[in-house]
CSV table of N, CA and C and ligand atoms in Angstrom, one decimal:
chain,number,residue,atom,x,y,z
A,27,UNK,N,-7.5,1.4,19.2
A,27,UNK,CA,-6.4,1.2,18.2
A,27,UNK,C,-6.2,2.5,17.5
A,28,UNK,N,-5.3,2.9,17.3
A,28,UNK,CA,-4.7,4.1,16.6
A,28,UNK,C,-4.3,3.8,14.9
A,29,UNK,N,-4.9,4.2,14.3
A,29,UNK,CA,-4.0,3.8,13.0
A,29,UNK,C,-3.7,5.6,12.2
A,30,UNK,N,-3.0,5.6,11.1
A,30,UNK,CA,-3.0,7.2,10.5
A,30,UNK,C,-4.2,7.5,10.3
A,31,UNK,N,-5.1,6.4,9.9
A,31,UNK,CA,-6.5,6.8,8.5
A,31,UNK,C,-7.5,7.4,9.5
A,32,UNK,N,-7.5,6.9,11.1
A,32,UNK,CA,-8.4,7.6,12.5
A,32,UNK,C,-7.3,9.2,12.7
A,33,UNK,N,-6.7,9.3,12.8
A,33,UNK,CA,-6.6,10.5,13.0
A,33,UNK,C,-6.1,11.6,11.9
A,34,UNK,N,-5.9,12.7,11.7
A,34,UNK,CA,-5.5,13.5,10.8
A,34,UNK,C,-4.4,14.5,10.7
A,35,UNK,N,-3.5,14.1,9.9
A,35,UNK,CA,-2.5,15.1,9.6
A,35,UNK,C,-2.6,16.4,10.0
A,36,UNK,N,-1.8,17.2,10.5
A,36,UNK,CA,-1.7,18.8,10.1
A,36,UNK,C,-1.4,19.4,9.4
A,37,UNK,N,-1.9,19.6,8.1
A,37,UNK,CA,-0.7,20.3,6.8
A,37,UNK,C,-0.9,21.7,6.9
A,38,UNK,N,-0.2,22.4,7.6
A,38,UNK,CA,-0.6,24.3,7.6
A,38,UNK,C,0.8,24.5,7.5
A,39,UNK,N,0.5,26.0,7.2
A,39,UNK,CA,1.4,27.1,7.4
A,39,UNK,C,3.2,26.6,7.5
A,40,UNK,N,3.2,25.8,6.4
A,40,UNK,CA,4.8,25.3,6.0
A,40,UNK,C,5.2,24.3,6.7
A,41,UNK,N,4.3,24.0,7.4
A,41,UNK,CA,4.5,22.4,8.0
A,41,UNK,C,3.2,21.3,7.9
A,42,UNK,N,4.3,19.8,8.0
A,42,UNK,CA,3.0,19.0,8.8
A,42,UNK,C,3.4,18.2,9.6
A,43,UNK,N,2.1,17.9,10.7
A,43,UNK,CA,2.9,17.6,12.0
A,43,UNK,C,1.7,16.0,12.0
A,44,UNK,N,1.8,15.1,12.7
A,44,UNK,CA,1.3,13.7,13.1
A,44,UNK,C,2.1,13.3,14.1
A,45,UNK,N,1.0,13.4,15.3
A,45,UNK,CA,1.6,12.1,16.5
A,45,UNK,C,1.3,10.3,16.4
A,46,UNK,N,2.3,10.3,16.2
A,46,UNK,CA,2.1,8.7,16.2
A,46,UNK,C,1.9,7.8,17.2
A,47,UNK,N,2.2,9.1,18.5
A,47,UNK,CA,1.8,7.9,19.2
A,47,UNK,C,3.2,7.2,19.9
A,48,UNK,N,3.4,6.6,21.4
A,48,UNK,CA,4.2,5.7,21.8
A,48,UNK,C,4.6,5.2,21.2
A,49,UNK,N,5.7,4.6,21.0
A,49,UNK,CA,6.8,3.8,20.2
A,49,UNK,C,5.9,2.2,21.4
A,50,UNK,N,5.8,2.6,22.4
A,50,UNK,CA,5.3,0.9,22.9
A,50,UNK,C,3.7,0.2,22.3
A,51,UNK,N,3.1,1.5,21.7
A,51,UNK,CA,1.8,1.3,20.8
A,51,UNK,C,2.3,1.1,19.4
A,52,UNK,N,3.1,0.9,19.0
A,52,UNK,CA,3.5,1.1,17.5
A,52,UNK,C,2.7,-0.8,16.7
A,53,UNK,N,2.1,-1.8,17.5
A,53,UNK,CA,1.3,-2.7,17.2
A,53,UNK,C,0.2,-2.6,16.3
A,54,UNK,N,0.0,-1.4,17.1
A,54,UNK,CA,-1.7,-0.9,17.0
A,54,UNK,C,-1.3,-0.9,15.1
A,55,UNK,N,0.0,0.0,14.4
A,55,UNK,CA,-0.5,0.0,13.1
A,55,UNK,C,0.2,-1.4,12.1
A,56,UNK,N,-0.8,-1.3,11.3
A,56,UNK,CA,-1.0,-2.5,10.1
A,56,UNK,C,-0.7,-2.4,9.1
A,57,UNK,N,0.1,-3.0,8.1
A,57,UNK,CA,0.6,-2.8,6.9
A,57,UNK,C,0.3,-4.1,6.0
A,58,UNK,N,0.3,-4.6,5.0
A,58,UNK,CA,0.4,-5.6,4.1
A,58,UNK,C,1.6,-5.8,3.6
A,59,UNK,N,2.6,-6.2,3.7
A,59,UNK,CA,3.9,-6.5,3.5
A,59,UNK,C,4.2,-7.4,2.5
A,60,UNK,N,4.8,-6.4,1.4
A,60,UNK,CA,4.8,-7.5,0.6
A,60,UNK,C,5.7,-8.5,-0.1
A,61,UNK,N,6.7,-8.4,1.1
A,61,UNK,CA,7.9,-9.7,0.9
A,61,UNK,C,7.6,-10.9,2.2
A,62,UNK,N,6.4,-10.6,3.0
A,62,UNK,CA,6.2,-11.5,3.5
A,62,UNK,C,4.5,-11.9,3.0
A,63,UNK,N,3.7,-11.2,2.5
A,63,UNK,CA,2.5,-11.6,2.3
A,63,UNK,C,1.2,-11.7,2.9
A,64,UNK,N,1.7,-10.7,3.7
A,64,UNK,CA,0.5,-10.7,5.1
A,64,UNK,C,0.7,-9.3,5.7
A,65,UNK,N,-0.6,-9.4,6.4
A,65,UNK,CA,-0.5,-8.3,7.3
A,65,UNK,C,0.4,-8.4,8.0
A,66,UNK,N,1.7,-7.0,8.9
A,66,UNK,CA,2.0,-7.3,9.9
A,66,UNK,C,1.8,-5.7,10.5
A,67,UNK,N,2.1,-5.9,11.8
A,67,UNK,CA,2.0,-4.8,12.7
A,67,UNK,C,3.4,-4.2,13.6
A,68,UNK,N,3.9,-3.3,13.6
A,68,UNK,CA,4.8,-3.1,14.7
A,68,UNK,C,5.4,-2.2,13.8
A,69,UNK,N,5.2,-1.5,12.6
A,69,UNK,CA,6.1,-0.4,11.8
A,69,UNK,C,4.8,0.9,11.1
A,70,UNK,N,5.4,1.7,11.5
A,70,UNK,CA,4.4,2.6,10.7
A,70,UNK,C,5.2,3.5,9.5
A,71,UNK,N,5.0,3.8,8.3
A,71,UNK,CA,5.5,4.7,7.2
A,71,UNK,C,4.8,6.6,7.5
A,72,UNK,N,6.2,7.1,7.6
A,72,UNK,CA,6.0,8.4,7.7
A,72,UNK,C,5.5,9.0,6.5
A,73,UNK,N,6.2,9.1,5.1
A,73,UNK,CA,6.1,9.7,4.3
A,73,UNK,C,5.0,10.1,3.7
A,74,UNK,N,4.2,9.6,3.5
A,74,UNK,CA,2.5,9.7,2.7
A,74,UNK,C,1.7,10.3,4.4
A,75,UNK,N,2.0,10.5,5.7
A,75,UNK,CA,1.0,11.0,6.3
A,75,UNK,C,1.8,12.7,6.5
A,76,UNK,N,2.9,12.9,6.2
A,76,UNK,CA,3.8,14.0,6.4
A,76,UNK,C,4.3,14.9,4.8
A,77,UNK,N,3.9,13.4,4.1
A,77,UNK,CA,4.2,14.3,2.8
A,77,UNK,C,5.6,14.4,3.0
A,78,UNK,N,6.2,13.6,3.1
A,78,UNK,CA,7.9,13.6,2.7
A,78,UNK,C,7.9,13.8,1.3
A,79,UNK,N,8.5,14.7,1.3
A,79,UNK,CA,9.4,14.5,-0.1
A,79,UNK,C,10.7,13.9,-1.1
A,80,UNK,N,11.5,14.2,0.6
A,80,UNK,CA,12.9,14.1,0.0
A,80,UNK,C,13.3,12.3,1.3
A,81,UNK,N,12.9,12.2,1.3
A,81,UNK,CA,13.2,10.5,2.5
A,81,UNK,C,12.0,9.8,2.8
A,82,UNK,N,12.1,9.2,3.2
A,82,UNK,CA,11.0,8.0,4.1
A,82,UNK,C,11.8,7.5,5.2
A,83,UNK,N,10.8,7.4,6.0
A,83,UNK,CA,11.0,7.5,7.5
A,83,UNK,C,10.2,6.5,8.0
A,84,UNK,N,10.5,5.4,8.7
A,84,UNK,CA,9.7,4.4,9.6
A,84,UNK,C,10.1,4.2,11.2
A,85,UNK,N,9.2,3.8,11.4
A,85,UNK,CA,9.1,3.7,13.5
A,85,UNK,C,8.9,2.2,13.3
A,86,UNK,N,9.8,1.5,13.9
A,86,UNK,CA,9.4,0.2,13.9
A,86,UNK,C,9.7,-0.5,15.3
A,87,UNK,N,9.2,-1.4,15.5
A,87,UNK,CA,9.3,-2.3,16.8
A,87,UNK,C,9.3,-3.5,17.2
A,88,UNK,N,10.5,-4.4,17.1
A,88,UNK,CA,10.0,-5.8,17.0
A,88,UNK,C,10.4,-6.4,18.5
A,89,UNK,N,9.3,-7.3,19.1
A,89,UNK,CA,9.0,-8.1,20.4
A,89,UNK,C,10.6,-9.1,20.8
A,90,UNK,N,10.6,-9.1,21.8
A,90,UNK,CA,11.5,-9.8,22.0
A,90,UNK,C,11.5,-11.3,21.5
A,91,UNK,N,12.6,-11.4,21.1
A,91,UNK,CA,12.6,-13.0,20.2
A,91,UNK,C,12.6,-12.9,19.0
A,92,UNK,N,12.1,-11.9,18.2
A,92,UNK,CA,11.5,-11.6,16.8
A,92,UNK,C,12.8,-11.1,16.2
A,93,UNK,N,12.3,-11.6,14.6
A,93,UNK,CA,13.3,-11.8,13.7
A,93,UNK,C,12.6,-11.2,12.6
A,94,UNK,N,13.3,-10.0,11.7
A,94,UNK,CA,12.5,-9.6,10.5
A,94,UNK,C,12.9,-11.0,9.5
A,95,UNK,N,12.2,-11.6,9.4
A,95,UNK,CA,11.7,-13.2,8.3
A,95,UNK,C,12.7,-12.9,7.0
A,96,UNK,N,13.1,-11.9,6.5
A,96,UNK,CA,13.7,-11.7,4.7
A,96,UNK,C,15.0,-10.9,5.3
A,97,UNK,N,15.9,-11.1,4.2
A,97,UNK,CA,16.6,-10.2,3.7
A,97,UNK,C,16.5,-9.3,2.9
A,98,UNK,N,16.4,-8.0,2.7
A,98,UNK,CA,16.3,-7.1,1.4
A,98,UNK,C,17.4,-5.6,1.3
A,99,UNK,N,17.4,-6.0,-0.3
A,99,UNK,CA,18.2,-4.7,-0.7
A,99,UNK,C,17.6,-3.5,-1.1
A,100,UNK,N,18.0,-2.5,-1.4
A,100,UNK,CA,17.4,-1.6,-2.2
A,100,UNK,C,17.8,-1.2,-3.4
A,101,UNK,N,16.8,-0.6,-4.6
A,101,UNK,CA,17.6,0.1,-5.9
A,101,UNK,C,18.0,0.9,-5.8
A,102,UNK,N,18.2,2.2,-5.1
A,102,UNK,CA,18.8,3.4,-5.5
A,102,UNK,C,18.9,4.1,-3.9
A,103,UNK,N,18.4,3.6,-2.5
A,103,UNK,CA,18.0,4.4,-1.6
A,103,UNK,C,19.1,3.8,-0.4
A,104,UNK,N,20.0,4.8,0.2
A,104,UNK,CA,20.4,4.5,1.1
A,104,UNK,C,19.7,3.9,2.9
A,105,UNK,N,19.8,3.4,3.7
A,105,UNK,CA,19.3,3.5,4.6
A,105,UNK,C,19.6,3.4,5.6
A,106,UNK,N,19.4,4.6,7.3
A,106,UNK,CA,19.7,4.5,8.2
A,106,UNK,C,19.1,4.2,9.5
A,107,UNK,N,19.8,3.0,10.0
A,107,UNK,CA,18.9,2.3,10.8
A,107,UNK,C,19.4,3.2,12.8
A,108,UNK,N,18.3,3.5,13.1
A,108,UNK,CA,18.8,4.4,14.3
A,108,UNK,C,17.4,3.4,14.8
A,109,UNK,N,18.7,3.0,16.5
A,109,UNK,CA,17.9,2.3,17.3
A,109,UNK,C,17.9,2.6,19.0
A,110,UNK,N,16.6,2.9,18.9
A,110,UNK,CA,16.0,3.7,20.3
A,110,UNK,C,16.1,2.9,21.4
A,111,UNK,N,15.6,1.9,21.4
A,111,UNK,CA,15.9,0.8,22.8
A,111,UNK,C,15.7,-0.1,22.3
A,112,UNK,N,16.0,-1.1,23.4
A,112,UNK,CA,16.3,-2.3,23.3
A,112,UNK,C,17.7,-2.9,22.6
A,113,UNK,N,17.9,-4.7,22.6
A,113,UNK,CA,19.1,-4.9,22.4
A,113,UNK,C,18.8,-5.9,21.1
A,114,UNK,N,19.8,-6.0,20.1
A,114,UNK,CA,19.4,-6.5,18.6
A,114,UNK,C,21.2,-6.7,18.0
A,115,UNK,N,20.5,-7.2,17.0
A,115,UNK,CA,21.5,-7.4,16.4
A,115,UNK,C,21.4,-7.1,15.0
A,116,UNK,N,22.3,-6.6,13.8
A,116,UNK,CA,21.7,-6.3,12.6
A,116,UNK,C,22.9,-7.4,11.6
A,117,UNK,N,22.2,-8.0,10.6
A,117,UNK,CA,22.6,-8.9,9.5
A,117,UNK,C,23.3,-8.0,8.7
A,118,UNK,N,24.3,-7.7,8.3
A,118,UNK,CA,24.3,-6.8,6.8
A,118,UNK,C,25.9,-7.9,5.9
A,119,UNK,N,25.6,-8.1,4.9
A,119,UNK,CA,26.3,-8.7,3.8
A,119,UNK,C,26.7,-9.7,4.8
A,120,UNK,N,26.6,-10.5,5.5
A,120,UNK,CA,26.8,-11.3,6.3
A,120,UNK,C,27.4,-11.4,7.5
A,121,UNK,N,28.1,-9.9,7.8
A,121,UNK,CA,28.1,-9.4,9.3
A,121,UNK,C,27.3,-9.1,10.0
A,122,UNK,N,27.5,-9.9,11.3
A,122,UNK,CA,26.6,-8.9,12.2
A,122,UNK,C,27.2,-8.2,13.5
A,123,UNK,N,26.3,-6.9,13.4
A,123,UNK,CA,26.5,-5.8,13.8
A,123,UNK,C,25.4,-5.7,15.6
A,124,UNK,N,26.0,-5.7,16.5
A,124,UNK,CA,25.6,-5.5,17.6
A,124,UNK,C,24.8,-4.1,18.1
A,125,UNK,N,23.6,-3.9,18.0
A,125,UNK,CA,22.9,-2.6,18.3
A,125,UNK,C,22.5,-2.5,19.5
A,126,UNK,N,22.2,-1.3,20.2
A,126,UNK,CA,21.3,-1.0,21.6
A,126,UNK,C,20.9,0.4,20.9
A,127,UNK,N,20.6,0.9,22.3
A,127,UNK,CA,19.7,2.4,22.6
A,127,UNK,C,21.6,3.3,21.9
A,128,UNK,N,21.0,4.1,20.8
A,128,UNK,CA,22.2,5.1,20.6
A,128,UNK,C,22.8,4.3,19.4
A,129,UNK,N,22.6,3.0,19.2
A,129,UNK,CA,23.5,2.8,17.9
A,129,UNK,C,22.6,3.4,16.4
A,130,UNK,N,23.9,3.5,15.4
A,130,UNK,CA,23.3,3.8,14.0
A,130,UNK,C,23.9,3.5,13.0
A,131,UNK,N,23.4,2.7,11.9
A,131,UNK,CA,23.8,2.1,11.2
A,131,UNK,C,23.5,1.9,9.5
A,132,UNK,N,24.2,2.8,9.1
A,132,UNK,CA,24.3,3.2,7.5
A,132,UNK,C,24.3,2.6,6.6
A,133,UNK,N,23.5,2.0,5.9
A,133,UNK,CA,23.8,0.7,4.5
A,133,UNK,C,23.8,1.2,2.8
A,134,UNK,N,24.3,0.8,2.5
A,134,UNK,CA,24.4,1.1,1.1
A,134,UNK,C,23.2,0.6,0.5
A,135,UNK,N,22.6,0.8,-0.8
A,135,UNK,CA,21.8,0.3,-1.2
A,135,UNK,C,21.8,-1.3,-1.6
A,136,UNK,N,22.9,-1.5,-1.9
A,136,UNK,CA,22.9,-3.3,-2.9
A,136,UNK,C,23.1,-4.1,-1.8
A,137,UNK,N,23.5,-3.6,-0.2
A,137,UNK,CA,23.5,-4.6,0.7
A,137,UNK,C,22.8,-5.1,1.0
A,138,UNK,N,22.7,-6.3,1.5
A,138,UNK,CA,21.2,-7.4,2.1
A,138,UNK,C,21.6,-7.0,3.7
A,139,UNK,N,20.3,-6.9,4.0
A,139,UNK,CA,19.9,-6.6,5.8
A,139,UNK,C,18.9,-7.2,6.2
A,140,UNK,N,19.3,-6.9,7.8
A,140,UNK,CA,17.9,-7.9,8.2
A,140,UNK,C,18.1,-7.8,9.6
A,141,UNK,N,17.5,-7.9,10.7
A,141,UNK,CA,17.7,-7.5,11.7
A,141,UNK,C,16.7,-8.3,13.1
A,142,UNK,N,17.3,-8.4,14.5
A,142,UNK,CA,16.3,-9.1,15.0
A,142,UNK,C,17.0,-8.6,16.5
A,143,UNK,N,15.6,-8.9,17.6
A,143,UNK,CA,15.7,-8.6,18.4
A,143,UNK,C,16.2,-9.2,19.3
A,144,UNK,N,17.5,-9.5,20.5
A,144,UNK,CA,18.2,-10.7,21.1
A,144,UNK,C,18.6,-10.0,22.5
A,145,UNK,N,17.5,-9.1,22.4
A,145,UNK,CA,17.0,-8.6,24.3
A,145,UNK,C,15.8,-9.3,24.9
A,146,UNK,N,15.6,-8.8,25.9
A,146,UNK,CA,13.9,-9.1,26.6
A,146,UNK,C,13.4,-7.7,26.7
A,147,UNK,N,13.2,-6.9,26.2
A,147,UNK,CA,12.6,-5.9,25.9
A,147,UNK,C,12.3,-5.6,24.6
A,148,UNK,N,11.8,-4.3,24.0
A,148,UNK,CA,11.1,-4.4,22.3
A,148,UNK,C,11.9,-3.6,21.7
A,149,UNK,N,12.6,-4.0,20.6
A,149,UNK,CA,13.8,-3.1,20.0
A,149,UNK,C,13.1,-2.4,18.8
A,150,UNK,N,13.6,-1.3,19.5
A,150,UNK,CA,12.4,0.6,18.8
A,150,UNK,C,13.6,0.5,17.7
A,151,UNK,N,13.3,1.2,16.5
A,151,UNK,CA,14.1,1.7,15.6
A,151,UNK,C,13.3,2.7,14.5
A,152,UNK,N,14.3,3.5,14.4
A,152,UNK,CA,13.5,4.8,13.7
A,152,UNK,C,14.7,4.4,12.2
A,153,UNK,N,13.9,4.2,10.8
A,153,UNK,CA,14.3,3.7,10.0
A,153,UNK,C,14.3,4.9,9.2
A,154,UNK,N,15.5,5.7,8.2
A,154,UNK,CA,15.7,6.8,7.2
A,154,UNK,C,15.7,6.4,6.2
A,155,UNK,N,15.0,6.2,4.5
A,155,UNK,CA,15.7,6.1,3.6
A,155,UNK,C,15.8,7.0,2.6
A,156,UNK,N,17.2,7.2,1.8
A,156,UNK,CA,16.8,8.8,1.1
A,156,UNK,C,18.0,8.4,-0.1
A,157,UNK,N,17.9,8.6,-1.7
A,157,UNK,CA,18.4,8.5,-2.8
A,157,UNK,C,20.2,8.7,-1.9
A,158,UNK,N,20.7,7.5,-2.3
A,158,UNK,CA,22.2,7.6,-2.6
A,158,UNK,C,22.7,8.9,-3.3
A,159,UNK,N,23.5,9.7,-2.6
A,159,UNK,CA,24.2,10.8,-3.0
A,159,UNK,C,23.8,11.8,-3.6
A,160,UNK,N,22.5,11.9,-3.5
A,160,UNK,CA,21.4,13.2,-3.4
A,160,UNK,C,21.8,14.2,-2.7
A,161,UNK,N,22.2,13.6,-0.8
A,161,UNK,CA,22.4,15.1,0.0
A,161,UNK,C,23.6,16.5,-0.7
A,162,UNK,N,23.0,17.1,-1.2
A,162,UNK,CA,24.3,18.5,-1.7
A,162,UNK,C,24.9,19.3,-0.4
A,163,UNK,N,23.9,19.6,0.2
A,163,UNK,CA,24.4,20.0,1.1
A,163,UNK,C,24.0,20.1,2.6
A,164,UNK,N,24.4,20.3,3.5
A,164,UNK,CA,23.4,20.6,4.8
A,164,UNK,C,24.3,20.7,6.1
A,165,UNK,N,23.2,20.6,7.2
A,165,UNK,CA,23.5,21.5,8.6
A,165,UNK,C,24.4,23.0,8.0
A,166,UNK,N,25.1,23.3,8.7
A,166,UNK,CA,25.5,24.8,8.4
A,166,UNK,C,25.7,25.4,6.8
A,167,UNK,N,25.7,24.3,5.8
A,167,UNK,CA,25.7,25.2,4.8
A,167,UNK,C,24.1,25.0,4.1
A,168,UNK,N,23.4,24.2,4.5
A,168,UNK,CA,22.3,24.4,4.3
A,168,UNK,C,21.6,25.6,5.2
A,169,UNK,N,21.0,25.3,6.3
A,169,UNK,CA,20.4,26.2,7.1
A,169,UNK,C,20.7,27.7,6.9
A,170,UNK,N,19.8,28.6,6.9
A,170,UNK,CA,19.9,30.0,6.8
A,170,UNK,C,19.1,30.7,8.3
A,171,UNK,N,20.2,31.5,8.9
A,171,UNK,CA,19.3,32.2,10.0
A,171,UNK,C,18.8,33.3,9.4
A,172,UNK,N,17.6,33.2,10.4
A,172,UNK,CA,16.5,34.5,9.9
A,172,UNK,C,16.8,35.2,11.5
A,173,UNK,N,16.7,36.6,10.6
A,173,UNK,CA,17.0,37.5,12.0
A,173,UNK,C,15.8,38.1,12.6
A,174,UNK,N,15.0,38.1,12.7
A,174,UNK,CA,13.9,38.4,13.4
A,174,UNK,C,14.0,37.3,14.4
A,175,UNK,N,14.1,37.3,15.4
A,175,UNK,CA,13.8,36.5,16.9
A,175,UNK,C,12.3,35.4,17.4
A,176,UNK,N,12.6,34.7,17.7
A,176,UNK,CA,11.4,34.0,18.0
A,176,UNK,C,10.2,34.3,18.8
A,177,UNK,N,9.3,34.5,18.5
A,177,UNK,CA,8.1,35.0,19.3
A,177,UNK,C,6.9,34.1,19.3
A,178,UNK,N,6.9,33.6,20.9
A,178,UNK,CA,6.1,32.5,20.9
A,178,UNK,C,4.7,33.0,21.5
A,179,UNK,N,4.1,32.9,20.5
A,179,UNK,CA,2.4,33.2,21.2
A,179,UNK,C,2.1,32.9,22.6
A,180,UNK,N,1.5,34.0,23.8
A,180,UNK,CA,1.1,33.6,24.7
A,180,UNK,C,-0.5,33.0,25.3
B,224,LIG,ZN1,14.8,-1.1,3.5
């Protein structure tokens, strides 16, 4: 079994790095969930082993047949639902939105979601959430090139 607390972050030299691991192992980790009341398994939280600061990030995976049980909104955080395989469907204010491999799907905070899987295979999704209208700026006007060239240790 793989969980974060067995293995150890990388925090050096302006980064940190953590393999998680297969998205088909994503079982292995455990959480206490507290809109349903129980343990479950099949999502891991990036932020506390990476030290996010500015988002939270999940890997999630639910079995064919499977239905996340709630609806939930959020107070202040937008979220984007990017889905790696499998076939699903997503709940939002009472539409639903047809997902596969390559779809992505932006919600406001006050909307209710919810999401379920209505393939025979395990619908992967890499989950973003980050403060409503925070981003100032980014890609090319964020990013700065450095001119010194890349030099990869041999
Ligand atoms: Zn959420």
């Amino acid at each position: 079994m793989t969980t974060t607390t067995q293995k150890q972050a990388k925090h050096s030299n302006g980064y940190s790095a953590f393999d998680f691991g297969d998205f088909g192992d994503l079982d292995d980790y455990k959480f206490r969930h507290p809109l349903i009341g129980r343990e479950v398994s099949g999502k891991v939280f990036l932020k506390e082993v990476l030290n996010l600061t500015g988002m939270q990030v999940s890997f999630g995976r639910l079995r064919p047949g499977a239905a996340v049980p709630f609806l939930h909104t959020h107070k202040q955080n937008e979220e984007l639902y990017i889905f790696i395989s499998g076939r699903g469907q997503m709940l939002v204010n009472g539409d639903v939105i047809e997902v596969s491999e390559g779809s992505a799907v932006r919600i406001e905070p006050s909307a209710t979601r919810t999401w379920r899987n209505t393939g025979d295979t395990e619908l992967v999704t890499i989950v973003i959430q980050a403060k409503e209208g925070s981003l100032i700026q980014d890609t090319l006007d964020d990013g700065e090139p450095v001119t010194k060239p890349p030099v990869w240790p041999v």
